[in-house]
Amino acid sequence: MTKSPSEPGSDVTTTSRRKFMTSTLAGGMAMTGVGRASAQQKPGSAAVANPKNLPPNVPDWSKVLGDGVAAHPYGKPSKFEKHVVRRDVEWLTASRESSVNFTPLHELDGIITPNGLCFERHHGGAAEIKPLDYRLMIHGLVNKPLIFTLDDLKRFPRTNRIHFLECAANSGMEWRGAQLNGCQFTHGMVHNVMYTAVPLKALLEEAGVKPNGKWLLAEGADAAGMTRSIPLDKALNDCLIAFKMNGEALRTEQGYPVRLVVPGWEGNMWVKWLRRIEVGDQPWHTHEETSKYTSLMSDGRARRFSFIMDAKSVVTNPSPEAPLLAKGRNVLSGLAWSGRGKVTRVDVTMDGGRNWQEARIDGLVLDKSLTRFYVDFDWQGQELVIQSRAHDETGYVQPTKNELRKVRGVNNIYHNNGIQTWLVRSNGETENVEIS
Ligand SMILES: Nc1nc2c(c(=O)[nH]1)N[C@H]1C(S)=C(S)[C@@H](COP(=O)(O)O)O[C@H]1N2
Ligand SMILES: [Mo]
């Protein structure tokens, strides 16, 4: 019911009259280790190398043998990368079990999210399922109700697909203005992995959907028993029953041993620890699609079944946790995605919307996947007001936050795909702001 306006940038005022609304919680954030406090290096105070290890000297690590091959049966990141972790915001949720942590987007590059850094969102903790005891049941309006073991699933023809998963609440704290000082927290409820999976279509064909079967109910085996209604057309089109991510078994947090993949649609439909799929003739109107995952509009009505994640983008570097450290040659980097298909173009402005340039998209451009973009630029210490704007193959253009507020109001948590603004100060420090 709400189509976002397609003329972003129109409400940006001139430079002289521009006011910045900065992150209101920046101070509190620093205390809980969020935001600038978590940046590895402060602008202008780049860590200094030990001259002993620099050319022409022989560095320390060339004088001793390294670890043998058995030291790490399962490899870990370098110990110098300890800061690259999922982080959470303690005050955001009442319990650890129904909570969320965030992908450190500003530390990553390319389009694939490493398994150990995929944000987690669960409503009743991460279930631990013994693979031998795992079963997937398909029942309801089918000719032949079926129960599959994990091995049964792995005997169906499989496919590999790279898709983003974005929580509908990603950027949800920003509806009323800039809040969280770091792209890990404003945009980190997204990950992008390659799934090895069986198309859901194959299993539904095996069971034989009756002619009046029009909707599916997907249910998780966790304590939260997550349930969502999914239109049959979507299920037959591109939904997947996934058992591997980035080549290895799903992580416990991501639904081991099996999760549902619903490409381009809101994260809560991607049921983890998938237990059963029921075929019915109408949606179920579960708790997760009535009291939750609906959006209260200004007129008091609620927007429901808002499945698709609209096109969105964010500049990951520079950003509050990744300030500019040096003048001269610099790389601006970011991510763009769309639940409607491929990203076709990303525009970037460094002066708050007066001038836009087309970013350089690099690497794979895939359907309903994160897409990496860059702008290679020269920085002479001037203040920058950085934004990015994604376009997708349907012609949809990412709106400004104010344009979104006009159609959706501010009583909202979900589906905030508005344009993000970072203010880079002349010392390189970067802040979450909004332009008024
Ligand atoms: N069974 C089950 N599935 C679930 C959830 C859950 O709590 N239980 N959370 C959902 C929500 S709200 C999101 S955003 C995604 C998060 O997936 P991730 O943990 O792999 O990031 O899983 C979805 N699937
Ligand atoms: Mo979510």
Tab-separated table of C-alpha atoms and ligand atoms in Angstrom:
chain	number	residue	atom	x	y	z
A	1	MET	CA	0.000	0.000	0.000
A	2	THR	CA	2.941	2.345	0.332
A	3	LYS	CA	5.074	2.883	-2.692
A	4	SER	CA	8.057	4.974	-1.792
A	5	PRO	CA	8.487	8.207	-3.688
A	6	SER	CA	11.046	7.949	-6.452
A	7	GLU	CA	12.523	11.423	-6.280
A	8	PRO	CA	14.996	11.305	-3.386
A	9	GLY	CA	17.122	14.277	-2.468
A	10	SER	CA	14.427	16.880	-3.097
A	11	ASP	CA	14.137	17.901	0.557
A	12	VAL	CA	17.832	18.554	1.065
A	13	THR	CA	18.413	22.199	1.881
A	14	THR	CA	21.357	24.283	0.690
A	15	THR	CA	24.725	23.971	2.401
A	16	SER	CA	24.553	27.277	4.206
A	17	ARG	CA	21.222	26.492	5.834
A	18	ARG	CA	21.910	22.839	6.454
A	19	LYS	CA	21.627	21.640	10.011
A	20	PHE	CA	22.861	18.345	11.283
A	21	MET	CA	20.888	16.292	13.691
A	22	THR	CA	23.482	14.081	15.309
A	23	SER	CA	23.037	10.787	17.072
A	24	THR	CA	21.131	11.585	20.237
A	25	LEU	CA	22.471	8.590	22.098
A	26	ALA	CA	26.103	8.956	21.116
A	27	GLY	CA	27.236	9.607	24.706
A	28	GLY	CA	25.405	6.631	26.188
A	29	MET	CA	26.685	4.480	23.374
A	30	ALA	CA	30.294	5.200	24.180
A	31	MET	CA	29.726	3.959	27.725
A	32	THR	CA	28.443	0.586	26.582
A	33	GLY	CA	31.295	0.152	24.170
A	34	VAL	CA	29.203	1.010	21.167
A	35	GLY	CA	30.084	3.566	18.545
A	36	ARG	CA	33.287	5.508	18.419
A	37	ALA	CA	34.667	3.893	21.554
A	38	SER	CA	34.871	0.624	19.655
A	39	ALA	CA	36.813	2.066	16.726
A	40	GLN	CA	40.249	0.499	16.571
A	41	GLN	CA	42.103	3.674	15.818
A	42	LYS	CA	41.178	7.214	16.626
A	43	PRO	CA	41.497	9.575	13.702
A	44	GLY	CA	44.891	11.245	13.608
A	45	SER	CA	46.344	8.734	16.058
A	46	ALA	CA	47.184	5.829	13.784
A	47	ALA	CA	49.084	3.133	15.704
A	48	VAL	CA	52.832	3.243	15.221
A	49	ALA	CA	54.884	0.356	13.813
A	50	ASN	CA	57.884	-1.105	15.642
A	51	PRO	CA	60.969	0.056	13.633
A	52	LYS	CA	62.728	-3.211	14.601
A	53	ASN	CA	60.404	-5.122	12.304
A	54	LEU	CA	60.621	-2.769	9.349
A	55	PRO	CA	62.883	-3.001	6.287
A	56	PRO	CA	65.805	-3.490	6.041
A	57	ASN	CA	65.624	-5.403	9.399
A	58	VAL	CA	64.599	-9.049	9.630
A	59	PRO	CA	61.245	-9.014	11.510
A	60	ASP	CA	60.668	-11.076	14.702
A	61	TRP	CA	58.388	-13.572	12.972
A	62	SER	CA	61.074	-14.589	10.508
A	63	LYS	CA	63.357	-15.739	13.348
A	64	VAL	CA	61.113	-18.443	14.861
A	65	LEU	CA	59.120	-21.373	13.567
A	66	GLY	CA	55.389	-20.831	13.366
A	67	ASP	CA	52.553	-23.080	14.636
A	68	GLY	CA	52.442	-26.605	13.246
A	69	VAL	CA	49.534	-27.807	11.129
A	70	ALA	CA	47.643	-29.451	14.004
A	71	ALA	CA	47.518	-26.315	16.148
A	72	HIS	CA	44.074	-25.268	14.886
A	73	PRO	CA	41.956	-28.180	13.610
A	74	TYR	CA	39.261	-25.631	12.854
A	75	GLY	CA	40.869	-22.386	11.680
A	76	LYS	CA	40.295	-19.062	13.386
A	77	PRO	CA	40.895	-15.468	12.318
A	78	SER	CA	44.297	-13.941	13.121
A	79	LYS	CA	44.602	-12.893	16.774
A	80	PHE	CA	45.077	-9.356	15.504
A	81	GLU	CA	41.484	-9.380	14.262
A	82	LYS	CA	39.875	-9.957	17.686
A	83	HIS	CA	37.887	-6.745	17.414
A	84	VAL	CA	36.030	-8.069	14.368
A	85	VAL	CA	33.047	-9.583	16.150
A	86	ARG	CA	29.282	-9.478	16.319
A	87	ARG	CA	28.222	-6.943	18.913
A	88	ASP	CA	24.963	-6.273	20.680
A	89	VAL	CA	23.344	-3.307	22.371
A	90	GLU	CA	22.532	-4.319	25.937
A	91	TRP	CA	19.615	-1.987	26.574
A	92	LEU	CA	17.854	-2.872	23.332
A	93	THR	CA	16.154	-6.057	24.505
A	94	ALA	CA	14.999	-7.381	27.878
A	95	SER	CA	16.616	-10.814	27.612
A	96	ARG	CA	19.574	-12.481	25.934
A	97	GLU	CA	17.391	-15.235	24.474
A	98	SER	CA	15.056	-12.933	22.618
A	99	SER	CA	17.638	-10.555	21.269
A	100	VAL	CA	19.882	-9.644	18.400
A	101	ASN	CA	23.525	-8.971	17.666
A	102	PHE	CA	24.927	-7.178	14.652
A	103	THR	CA	27.231	-7.961	11.724
A	104	PRO	CA	30.417	-5.800	11.760
A	105	LEU	CA	29.793	-4.476	8.245
A	106	HIS	CA	32.572	-1.879	8.478
A	107	GLU	CA	35.186	-4.648	8.896
A	108	LEU	CA	34.096	-6.727	5.904
A	109	ASP	CA	34.585	-6.442	2.184
A	110	GLY	CA	33.247	-8.111	-0.934
A	111	ILE	CA	29.736	-9.529	-0.587
A	112	ILE	CA	30.013	-12.729	1.482
A	113	THR	CA	29.500	-12.598	5.241
A	114	PRO	CA	31.801	-15.047	7.048
A	115	ASN	CA	29.770	-17.614	9.001
A	116	GLY	CA	31.038	-16.545	12.422
A	117	LEU	CA	30.076	-12.910	11.786
A	118	CYS	CA	26.479	-13.356	10.564
A	119	PHE	CA	24.216	-11.380	12.894
A	120	GLU	CA	21.912	-13.526	15.031
A	121	ARG	CA	18.308	-12.853	15.795
A	122	HIS	CA	16.294	-15.300	17.779
A	123	HIS	CA	13.172	-15.148	19.906
A	124	GLY	CA	13.825	-18.103	22.224
A	125	GLY	CA	17.555	-18.721	22.059
A	126	ALA	CA	19.417	-20.883	19.548
A	127	ALA	CA	18.052	-24.439	19.586
A	128	GLU	CA	20.526	-27.337	19.601
A	129	ILE	CA	19.182	-30.118	17.415
A	130	LYS	CA	20.762	-33.548	17.092
A	131	PRO	CA	21.047	-34.172	13.347
A	132	LEU	CA	19.926	-37.803	13.738
A	133	ASP	CA	16.756	-36.659	15.519
A	134	TYR	CA	16.009	-33.951	12.982
A	135	ARG	CA	12.754	-34.290	11.016
A	136	LEU	CA	10.924	-32.023	8.578
A	137	MET	CA	7.207	-32.660	8.237
A	138	ILE	CA	5.077	-31.533	5.283
A	139	HIS	CA	1.329	-31.863	5.839
A	140	GLY	CA	-2.017	-30.095	5.499
A	141	LEU	CA	-3.561	-29.738	2.034
A	142	VAL	CA	-1.283	-32.302	0.381
A	143	ASN	CA	-1.970	-35.658	-1.245
A	144	LYS	CA	0.760	-37.408	0.713
A	145	PRO	CA	1.953	-36.040	4.072
A	146	LEU	CA	5.690	-36.658	4.407
A	147	ILE	CA	8.393	-36.686	7.054
A	148	PHE	CA	11.985	-36.191	5.888
A	149	THR	CA	15.214	-36.982	7.724
A	150	LEU	CA	18.253	-34.796	7.096
A	151	ASP	CA	19.707	-37.496	4.851
A	152	ASP	CA	16.424	-37.694	2.906
A	153	LEU	CA	16.695	-33.969	2.167
A	154	LYS	CA	20.273	-34.337	0.965
A	155	ARG	CA	19.189	-36.875	-1.665
A	156	PHE	CA	17.106	-34.291	-3.560
A	157	PRO	CA	18.803	-32.341	-6.392
A	158	ARG	CA	20.422	-29.343	-4.771
A	159	THR	CA	21.383	-25.829	-5.753
A	160	ASN	CA	23.741	-23.083	-4.516
A	161	ARG	CA	22.421	-19.534	-4.166
A	162	ILE	CA	23.792	-16.353	-2.616
A	163	HIS	CA	21.141	-14.232	-0.907
A	164	PHE	CA	20.983	-11.492	1.685
A	165	LEU	CA	18.869	-11.908	4.799
A	166	GLU	CA	17.791	-8.623	6.369
A	167	CYS	CA	15.769	-8.386	9.572
A	168	ALA	CA	12.696	-6.216	9.024
A	169	ALA	CA	13.849	-4.221	12.078
A	170	ASN	CA	17.236	-3.320	10.575
A	171	SER	CA	17.681	0.484	10.982
A	172	GLY	CA	14.462	0.405	13.032
A	173	MET	CA	15.986	2.548	15.780
A	174	GLU	CA	16.523	5.387	13.309
A	175	TRP	CA	12.881	6.222	12.459
A	176	ARG	CA	12.783	9.260	14.740
A	177	GLY	CA	16.286	10.484	13.961
A	178	ALA	CA	19.943	9.458	14.094
A	179	GLN	CA	20.456	7.173	17.105
A	180	LEU	CA	23.237	4.619	16.977
A	181	ASN	CA	26.711	5.738	16.139
A	182	GLY	CA	28.021	3.015	13.876
A	183	CYS	CA	26.947	1.127	10.783
A	184	GLN	CA	27.287	-2.163	12.682
A	185	PHE	CA	24.278	-1.006	14.714
A	186	THR	CA	22.340	1.066	12.183
A	187	HIS	CA	22.627	-1.511	9.354
A	188	GLY	CA	24.183	-4.689	10.770
A	189	MET	CA	21.037	-6.835	10.835
A	190	VAL	CA	21.901	-8.156	7.399
A	191	HIS	CA	24.069	-11.010	6.177
A	192	ASN	CA	24.785	-12.562	2.803
A	193	VAL	CA	25.901	-16.154	2.423
A	194	MET	CA	25.884	-18.907	-0.170
A	195	TYR	CA	23.279	-21.532	0.693
A	196	THR	CA	23.441	-25.115	-0.449
A	197	ALA	CA	19.822	-26.144	-0.509
A	198	VAL	CA	16.968	-28.131	-1.973
A	199	PRO	CA	14.288	-26.019	-3.680
A	200	LEU	CA	11.141	-26.119	-1.539
A	201	LYS	CA	9.278	-26.757	-4.796
A	202	ALA	CA	10.827	-30.233	-5.051
A	203	LEU	CA	9.500	-31.254	-1.619
A	204	LEU	CA	6.056	-29.775	-2.274
A	205	GLU	CA	5.868	-31.690	-5.555
A	206	GLU	CA	6.798	-34.864	-3.712
A	207	ALA	CA	3.936	-34.299	-1.265
A	208	GLY	CA	1.536	-33.056	-3.985
A	209	VAL	CA	-0.183	-29.768	-3.080
A	210	LYS	CA	-3.982	-29.990	-3.376
A	211	PRO	CA	-5.694	-27.485	-5.730
A	212	ASN	CA	-7.037	-25.410	-2.807
A	213	GLY	CA	-3.565	-25.162	-1.211
A	214	LYS	CA	-2.534	-21.494	-1.469
A	215	TRP	CA	-0.454	-20.709	1.645
A	216	LEU	CA	2.211	-22.414	3.718
A	217	LEU	CA	2.890	-22.210	7.412
A	218	ALA	CA	6.572	-22.613	8.285
A	219	GLU	CA	7.337	-23.491	11.916
A	220	GLY	CA	10.609	-23.596	13.824
A	221	ALA	CA	11.561	-26.265	16.378
A	222	ASP	CA	13.042	-23.720	18.817
A	223	ALA	CA	11.426	-22.685	22.106
A	224	ALA	CA	9.928	-19.670	20.301
A	225	GLY	CA	8.238	-21.917	17.738
A	226	MET	CA	8.520	-19.146	15.149
A	227	THR	CA	5.644	-19.397	12.647
A	228	ARG	CA	5.021	-17.416	9.483
A	229	SER	CA	2.551	-17.720	6.594
A	230	ILE	CA	4.096	-17.771	3.126
A	231	PRO	CA	2.168	-17.553	-0.174
A	232	LEU	CA	2.461	-20.764	-2.209
A	233	ASP	CA	3.604	-18.834	-5.306
A	234	LYS	CA	6.665	-17.537	-3.445
A	235	ALA	CA	7.429	-21.009	-2.099
A	236	LEU	CA	7.318	-22.525	-5.582
A	237	ASN	CA	9.253	-19.653	-7.119
A	238	ASP	CA	12.502	-19.424	-5.144
A	239	CYS	CA	12.263	-20.620	-1.524
A	240	LEU	CA	14.961	-23.034	-0.401
A	241	ILE	CA	15.425	-25.658	2.281
A	242	ALA	CA	19.047	-24.906	3.205
A	243	PHE	CA	21.485	-27.139	5.078
A	244	LYS	CA	24.818	-25.477	4.252
A	245	MET	CA	26.072	-21.907	4.409
A	246	ASN	CA	29.295	-20.844	2.696
A	247	GLY	CA	30.081	-24.497	2.057
A	248	GLU	CA	29.791	-25.906	5.590
A	249	ALA	CA	26.878	-27.003	7.762
A	250	LEU	CA	24.644	-24.174	8.989
A	251	ARG	CA	25.810	-22.669	12.257
A	252	THR	CA	23.634	-23.467	15.292
A	253	GLU	CA	22.667	-19.797	15.487
A	254	GLN	CA	21.559	-19.807	11.855
A	255	GLY	CA	19.217	-22.788	12.254
A	256	TYR	CA	21.296	-25.984	12.214
A	257	PRO	CA	20.583	-28.373	10.668
A	258	VAL	CA	17.958	-26.819	8.341
A	259	ARG	CA	16.521	-23.371	7.713
A	260	LEU	CA	14.081	-21.901	5.257
A	261	VAL	CA	15.447	-19.345	2.778
A	262	VAL	CA	12.914	-16.809	1.485
A	263	PRO	CA	14.966	-14.647	-0.926
A	264	GLY	CA	14.369	-10.899	-0.756
A	265	TRP	CA	11.703	-11.169	1.943
A	266	GLU	CA	11.906	-10.076	5.578
A	267	GLY	CA	14.234	-12.080	7.807
A	268	ASN	CA	11.600	-13.363	10.226
A	269	MET	CA	10.107	-15.529	7.453
A	270	TRP	CA	13.392	-17.418	7.089
A	271	VAL	CA	12.405	-19.924	9.742
A	272	LYS	CA	15.409	-21.545	11.428
A	273	TRP	CA	15.472	-25.065	12.901
A	274	LEU	CA	12.655	-25.725	10.418
A	275	ARG	CA	10.300	-28.359	11.829
A	276	ARG	CA	7.187	-28.421	9.695
A	277	ILE	CA	5.481	-26.919	6.689
A	278	GLU	CA	1.713	-27.019	6.617
A	279	VAL	CA	-0.213	-26.278	3.419
A	280	GLY	CA	-3.458	-24.312	3.861
A	281	ASP	CA	-5.915	-22.232	1.860
A	282	GLN	CA	-5.313	-18.907	3.659
A	283	PRO	CA	-2.730	-17.186	5.877
A	284	TRP	CA	-2.667	-18.160	9.576
A	285	HIS	CA	-2.426	-14.633	11.072
A	286	THR	CA	0.119	-15.809	13.638
A	287	HIS	CA	1.546	-13.710	16.467
A	288	GLU	CA	4.538	-12.907	14.229
A	289	GLU	CA	2.315	-11.359	11.539
A	290	THR	CA	-0.194	-9.504	13.740
A	291	SER	CA	1.234	-8.143	16.996
A	292	LYS	CA	4.739	-8.227	15.489
A	293	TYR	CA	6.151	-7.491	12.046
A	294	THR	CA	3.322	-5.120	11.192
A	295	SER	CA	3.782	-1.347	10.947
A	296	LEU	CA	1.553	1.135	12.739
A	297	MET	CA	0.756	3.982	10.346
A	298	SER	CA	-0.046	7.604	11.279
A	299	ASP	CA	-3.784	7.027	10.701
A	300	GLY	CA	-3.852	4.207	13.257
A	301	ARG	CA	-4.096	1.424	10.708
A	302	ALA	CA	-1.383	-1.219	10.466
A	303	ARG	CA	0.488	-2.251	7.361
A	304	ARG	CA	0.520	-6.060	7.283
A	305	PHE	CA	2.282	-8.795	5.336
A	306	SER	CA	5.008	-6.394	4.251
A	307	PHE	CA	7.132	-9.199	2.883
A	308	ILE	CA	9.575	-7.543	0.492
A	309	MET	CA	12.732	-5.783	1.649
A	310	ASP	CA	12.978	-2.695	-0.559
A	311	ALA	CA	16.239	-1.493	-2.085
A	312	LYS	CA	18.706	-0.103	0.435
A	313	SER	CA	22.368	0.791	0.708
A	314	VAL	CA	24.896	2.009	3.243
A	315	VAL	CA	28.424	3.340	3.093
A	316	THR	CA	30.356	1.020	5.409
A	317	ASN	CA	33.678	2.922	5.127
A	318	PRO	CA	34.018	5.621	6.187
A	319	SER	CA	31.475	5.288	8.990
A	320	PRO	CA	31.545	6.063	12.733
A	321	GLU	CA	33.534	2.909	13.634
A	322	ALA	CA	35.761	3.320	10.561
A	323	PRO	CA	36.850	6.962	10.415
A	324	LEU	CA	39.105	8.379	7.699
A	325	LEU	CA	42.693	8.011	8.899
A	326	ALA	CA	44.747	9.765	6.247
A	327	LYS	CA	44.520	12.498	3.674
A	328	GLY	CA	45.112	11.774	0.011
A	329	ARG	CA	44.068	8.535	-1.655
A	330	ASN	CA	41.041	6.923	-0.003
A	331	VAL	CA	38.463	4.267	-0.781
A	332	LEU	CA	34.819	4.774	0.053
A	333	SER	CA	33.106	1.401	0.227
A	334	GLY	CA	29.570	0.230	0.744
A	335	LEU	CA	26.829	-2.326	0.252
A	336	ALA	CA	23.577	-2.175	-1.696
A	337	TRP	CA	20.771	-4.735	-1.952
A	338	SER	CA	17.196	-5.159	-3.098
A	339	GLY	CA	14.528	-7.718	-2.303
A	340	ARG	CA	13.084	-7.161	-5.771
A	341	GLY	CA	16.075	-8.319	-7.811
A	342	LYS	CA	19.483	-7.023	-8.831
A	343	VAL	CA	21.019	-3.712	-7.863
A	344	THR	CA	21.564	-1.774	-11.091
A	345	ARG	CA	23.221	1.410	-9.847
A	346	VAL	CA	24.420	3.123	-6.695
A	347	ASP	CA	24.835	6.909	-6.479
A	348	VAL	CA	27.094	8.485	-3.888
A	349	THR	CA	27.251	12.081	-2.701
A	350	MET	CA	29.988	13.525	-0.498
A	351	ASP	CA	28.434	16.978	-0.132
A	352	GLY	CA	25.034	16.130	1.291
A	353	GLY	CA	23.209	15.688	-2.000
A	354	ARG	CA	24.325	18.663	-4.116
A	355	ASN	CA	26.465	16.488	-6.366
A	356	TRP	CA	25.982	12.772	-6.960
A	357	GLN	CA	28.315	10.406	-8.770
A	358	GLU	CA	27.799	6.848	-9.862
A	359	ALA	CA	29.706	4.424	-7.638
A	360	ARG	CA	31.838	1.648	-9.114
A	361	ILE	CA	30.055	-1.659	-8.550
A	362	ASP	CA	32.604	-4.451	-8.179
A	363	GLY	CA	32.356	-8.231	-8.124
A	364	LEU	CA	29.233	-10.329	-8.475
A	365	VAL	CA	25.914	-8.587	-9.063
A	366	LEU	CA	23.321	-11.194	-8.126
A	367	ASP	CA	19.575	-11.396	-7.645
A	368	LYS	CA	18.550	-10.483	-4.058
A	369	SER	CA	22.151	-10.409	-2.881
A	370	LEU	CA	24.411	-7.821	-1.296
A	371	THR	CA	26.333	-5.889	-3.948
A	372	ARG	CA	29.646	-4.128	-3.263
A	373	PHE	CA	30.355	-0.605	-4.449
A	374	TYR	CA	33.342	1.733	-4.248
A	375	VAL	CA	34.223	5.359	-4.869
A	376	ASP	CA	37.954	5.993	-5.097
A	377	PHE	CA	38.586	9.547	-3.985
A	378	ASP	CA	41.142	12.070	-2.860
A	379	TRP	CA	40.531	13.623	0.571
A	380	GLN	CA	42.127	16.897	1.530
A	381	GLY	CA	40.621	17.141	5.009
A	382	GLN	CA	37.418	18.873	4.004
A	383	GLU	CA	34.175	18.051	5.848
A	384	LEU	CA	32.183	15.428	3.957
A	385	VAL	CA	28.467	14.677	4.111
A	386	ILE	CA	28.225	11.193	2.655
A	387	GLN	CA	25.131	9.375	1.414
A	388	SER	CA	24.472	6.463	-0.928
A	389	ARG	CA	21.338	5.711	-2.939
A	390	ALA	CA	20.552	2.309	-4.467
A	391	HIS	CA	18.575	1.611	-7.641
A	392	ASP	CA	17.227	-1.818	-8.549
A	393	GLU	CA	16.176	-3.499	-11.763
A	394	THR	CA	12.495	-2.675	-11.212
A	395	GLY	CA	13.376	1.054	-11.380
A	396	TYR	CA	12.853	1.494	-7.620
A	397	VAL	CA	15.089	4.183	-6.099
A	398	GLN	CA	16.024	4.176	-2.405
A	399	PRO	CA	14.077	7.026	-0.731
A	400	THR	CA	15.256	9.556	1.857
A	401	LYS	CA	14.264	8.947	5.467
A	402	ASN	CA	11.951	11.974	5.346
A	403	GLU	CA	10.209	10.665	2.243
A	404	LEU	CA	9.624	7.377	4.062
A	405	ARG	CA	8.309	9.187	7.145
A	406	LYS	CA	5.809	11.056	4.960
A	407	VAL	CA	4.174	7.819	3.845
A	408	ARG	CA	4.763	5.618	6.906
A	409	GLY	CA	4.858	8.026	9.855
A	410	VAL	CA	7.272	7.455	12.743
A	411	ASN	CA	5.368	4.982	14.965
A	412	ASN	CA	7.186	2.317	13.162
A	413	ILE	CA	10.042	-0.089	13.646
A	414	TYR	CA	10.197	-2.088	10.463
A	415	HIS	CA	11.285	-1.535	6.883
A	416	ASN	CA	13.391	1.597	7.289
A	417	ASN	CA	15.333	1.600	4.006
A	418	GLY	CA	15.917	5.368	3.975
A	419	ILE	CA	19.177	6.963	2.821
A	420	GLN	CA	21.836	7.042	5.571
A	421	THR	CA	23.989	10.125	6.162
A	422	TRP	CA	27.508	10.140	7.646
A	423	LEU	CA	29.246	13.382	8.546
A	424	VAL	CA	33.038	13.161	8.207
A	425	ARG	CA	34.725	15.942	10.163
A	426	SER	CA	38.018	17.482	9.068
A	427	ASN	CA	39.927	15.243	11.517
A	428	GLY	CA	38.375	12.177	9.924
A	429	GLU	CA	35.966	11.418	12.767
A	430	THR	CA	32.665	10.240	11.382
A	431	GLU	CA	29.182	10.580	12.865
A	432	ASN	CA	25.641	9.377	12.235
A	433	VAL	CA	23.621	12.496	11.337
A	434	GLU	CA	20.542	13.568	9.463
A	435	ILE	CA	20.249	16.532	7.158
A	436	SER	CA	17.233	18.757	7.738
B	1	LIG	N1	12.822	-20.675	14.436
B	1	LIG	C1	13.139	-19.390	14.370
B	1	LIG	N2	13.406	-18.837	13.180
B	1	LIG	C2	13.729	-17.534	13.050
B	1	LIG	C3	13.762	-16.695	14.189
B	1	LIG	C4	13.492	-17.293	15.459
B	1	LIG	O1	13.522	-16.659	16.509
B	1	LIG	N3	13.183	-18.634	15.498
B	1	LIG	N4	14.043	-15.346	14.044
B	1	LIG	C5	13.761	-14.789	12.725
B	1	LIG	C6	14.229	-13.434	12.522
B	1	LIG	S1	13.291	-12.205	13.209
B	1	LIG	C7	15.282	-13.134	11.719
B	1	LIG	S2	15.697	-11.546	11.358
B	1	LIG	C8	16.132	-14.194	11.146
B	1	LIG	C9	17.561	-14.007	11.606
B	1	LIG	O2	18.393	-14.949	11.013
B	1	LIG	P1	19.900	-15.104	11.516
B	1	LIG	O3	19.874	-15.410	12.980
B	1	LIG	O4	20.507	-16.136	10.660
B	1	LIG	O5	20.553	-13.756	11.306
B	1	LIG	O6	15.704	-15.496	11.519
B	1	LIG	C10	14.310	-15.664	11.599
B	1	LIG	N5	14.003	-17.035	11.827
B	2	MO	MO	13.996	-10.172	12.337
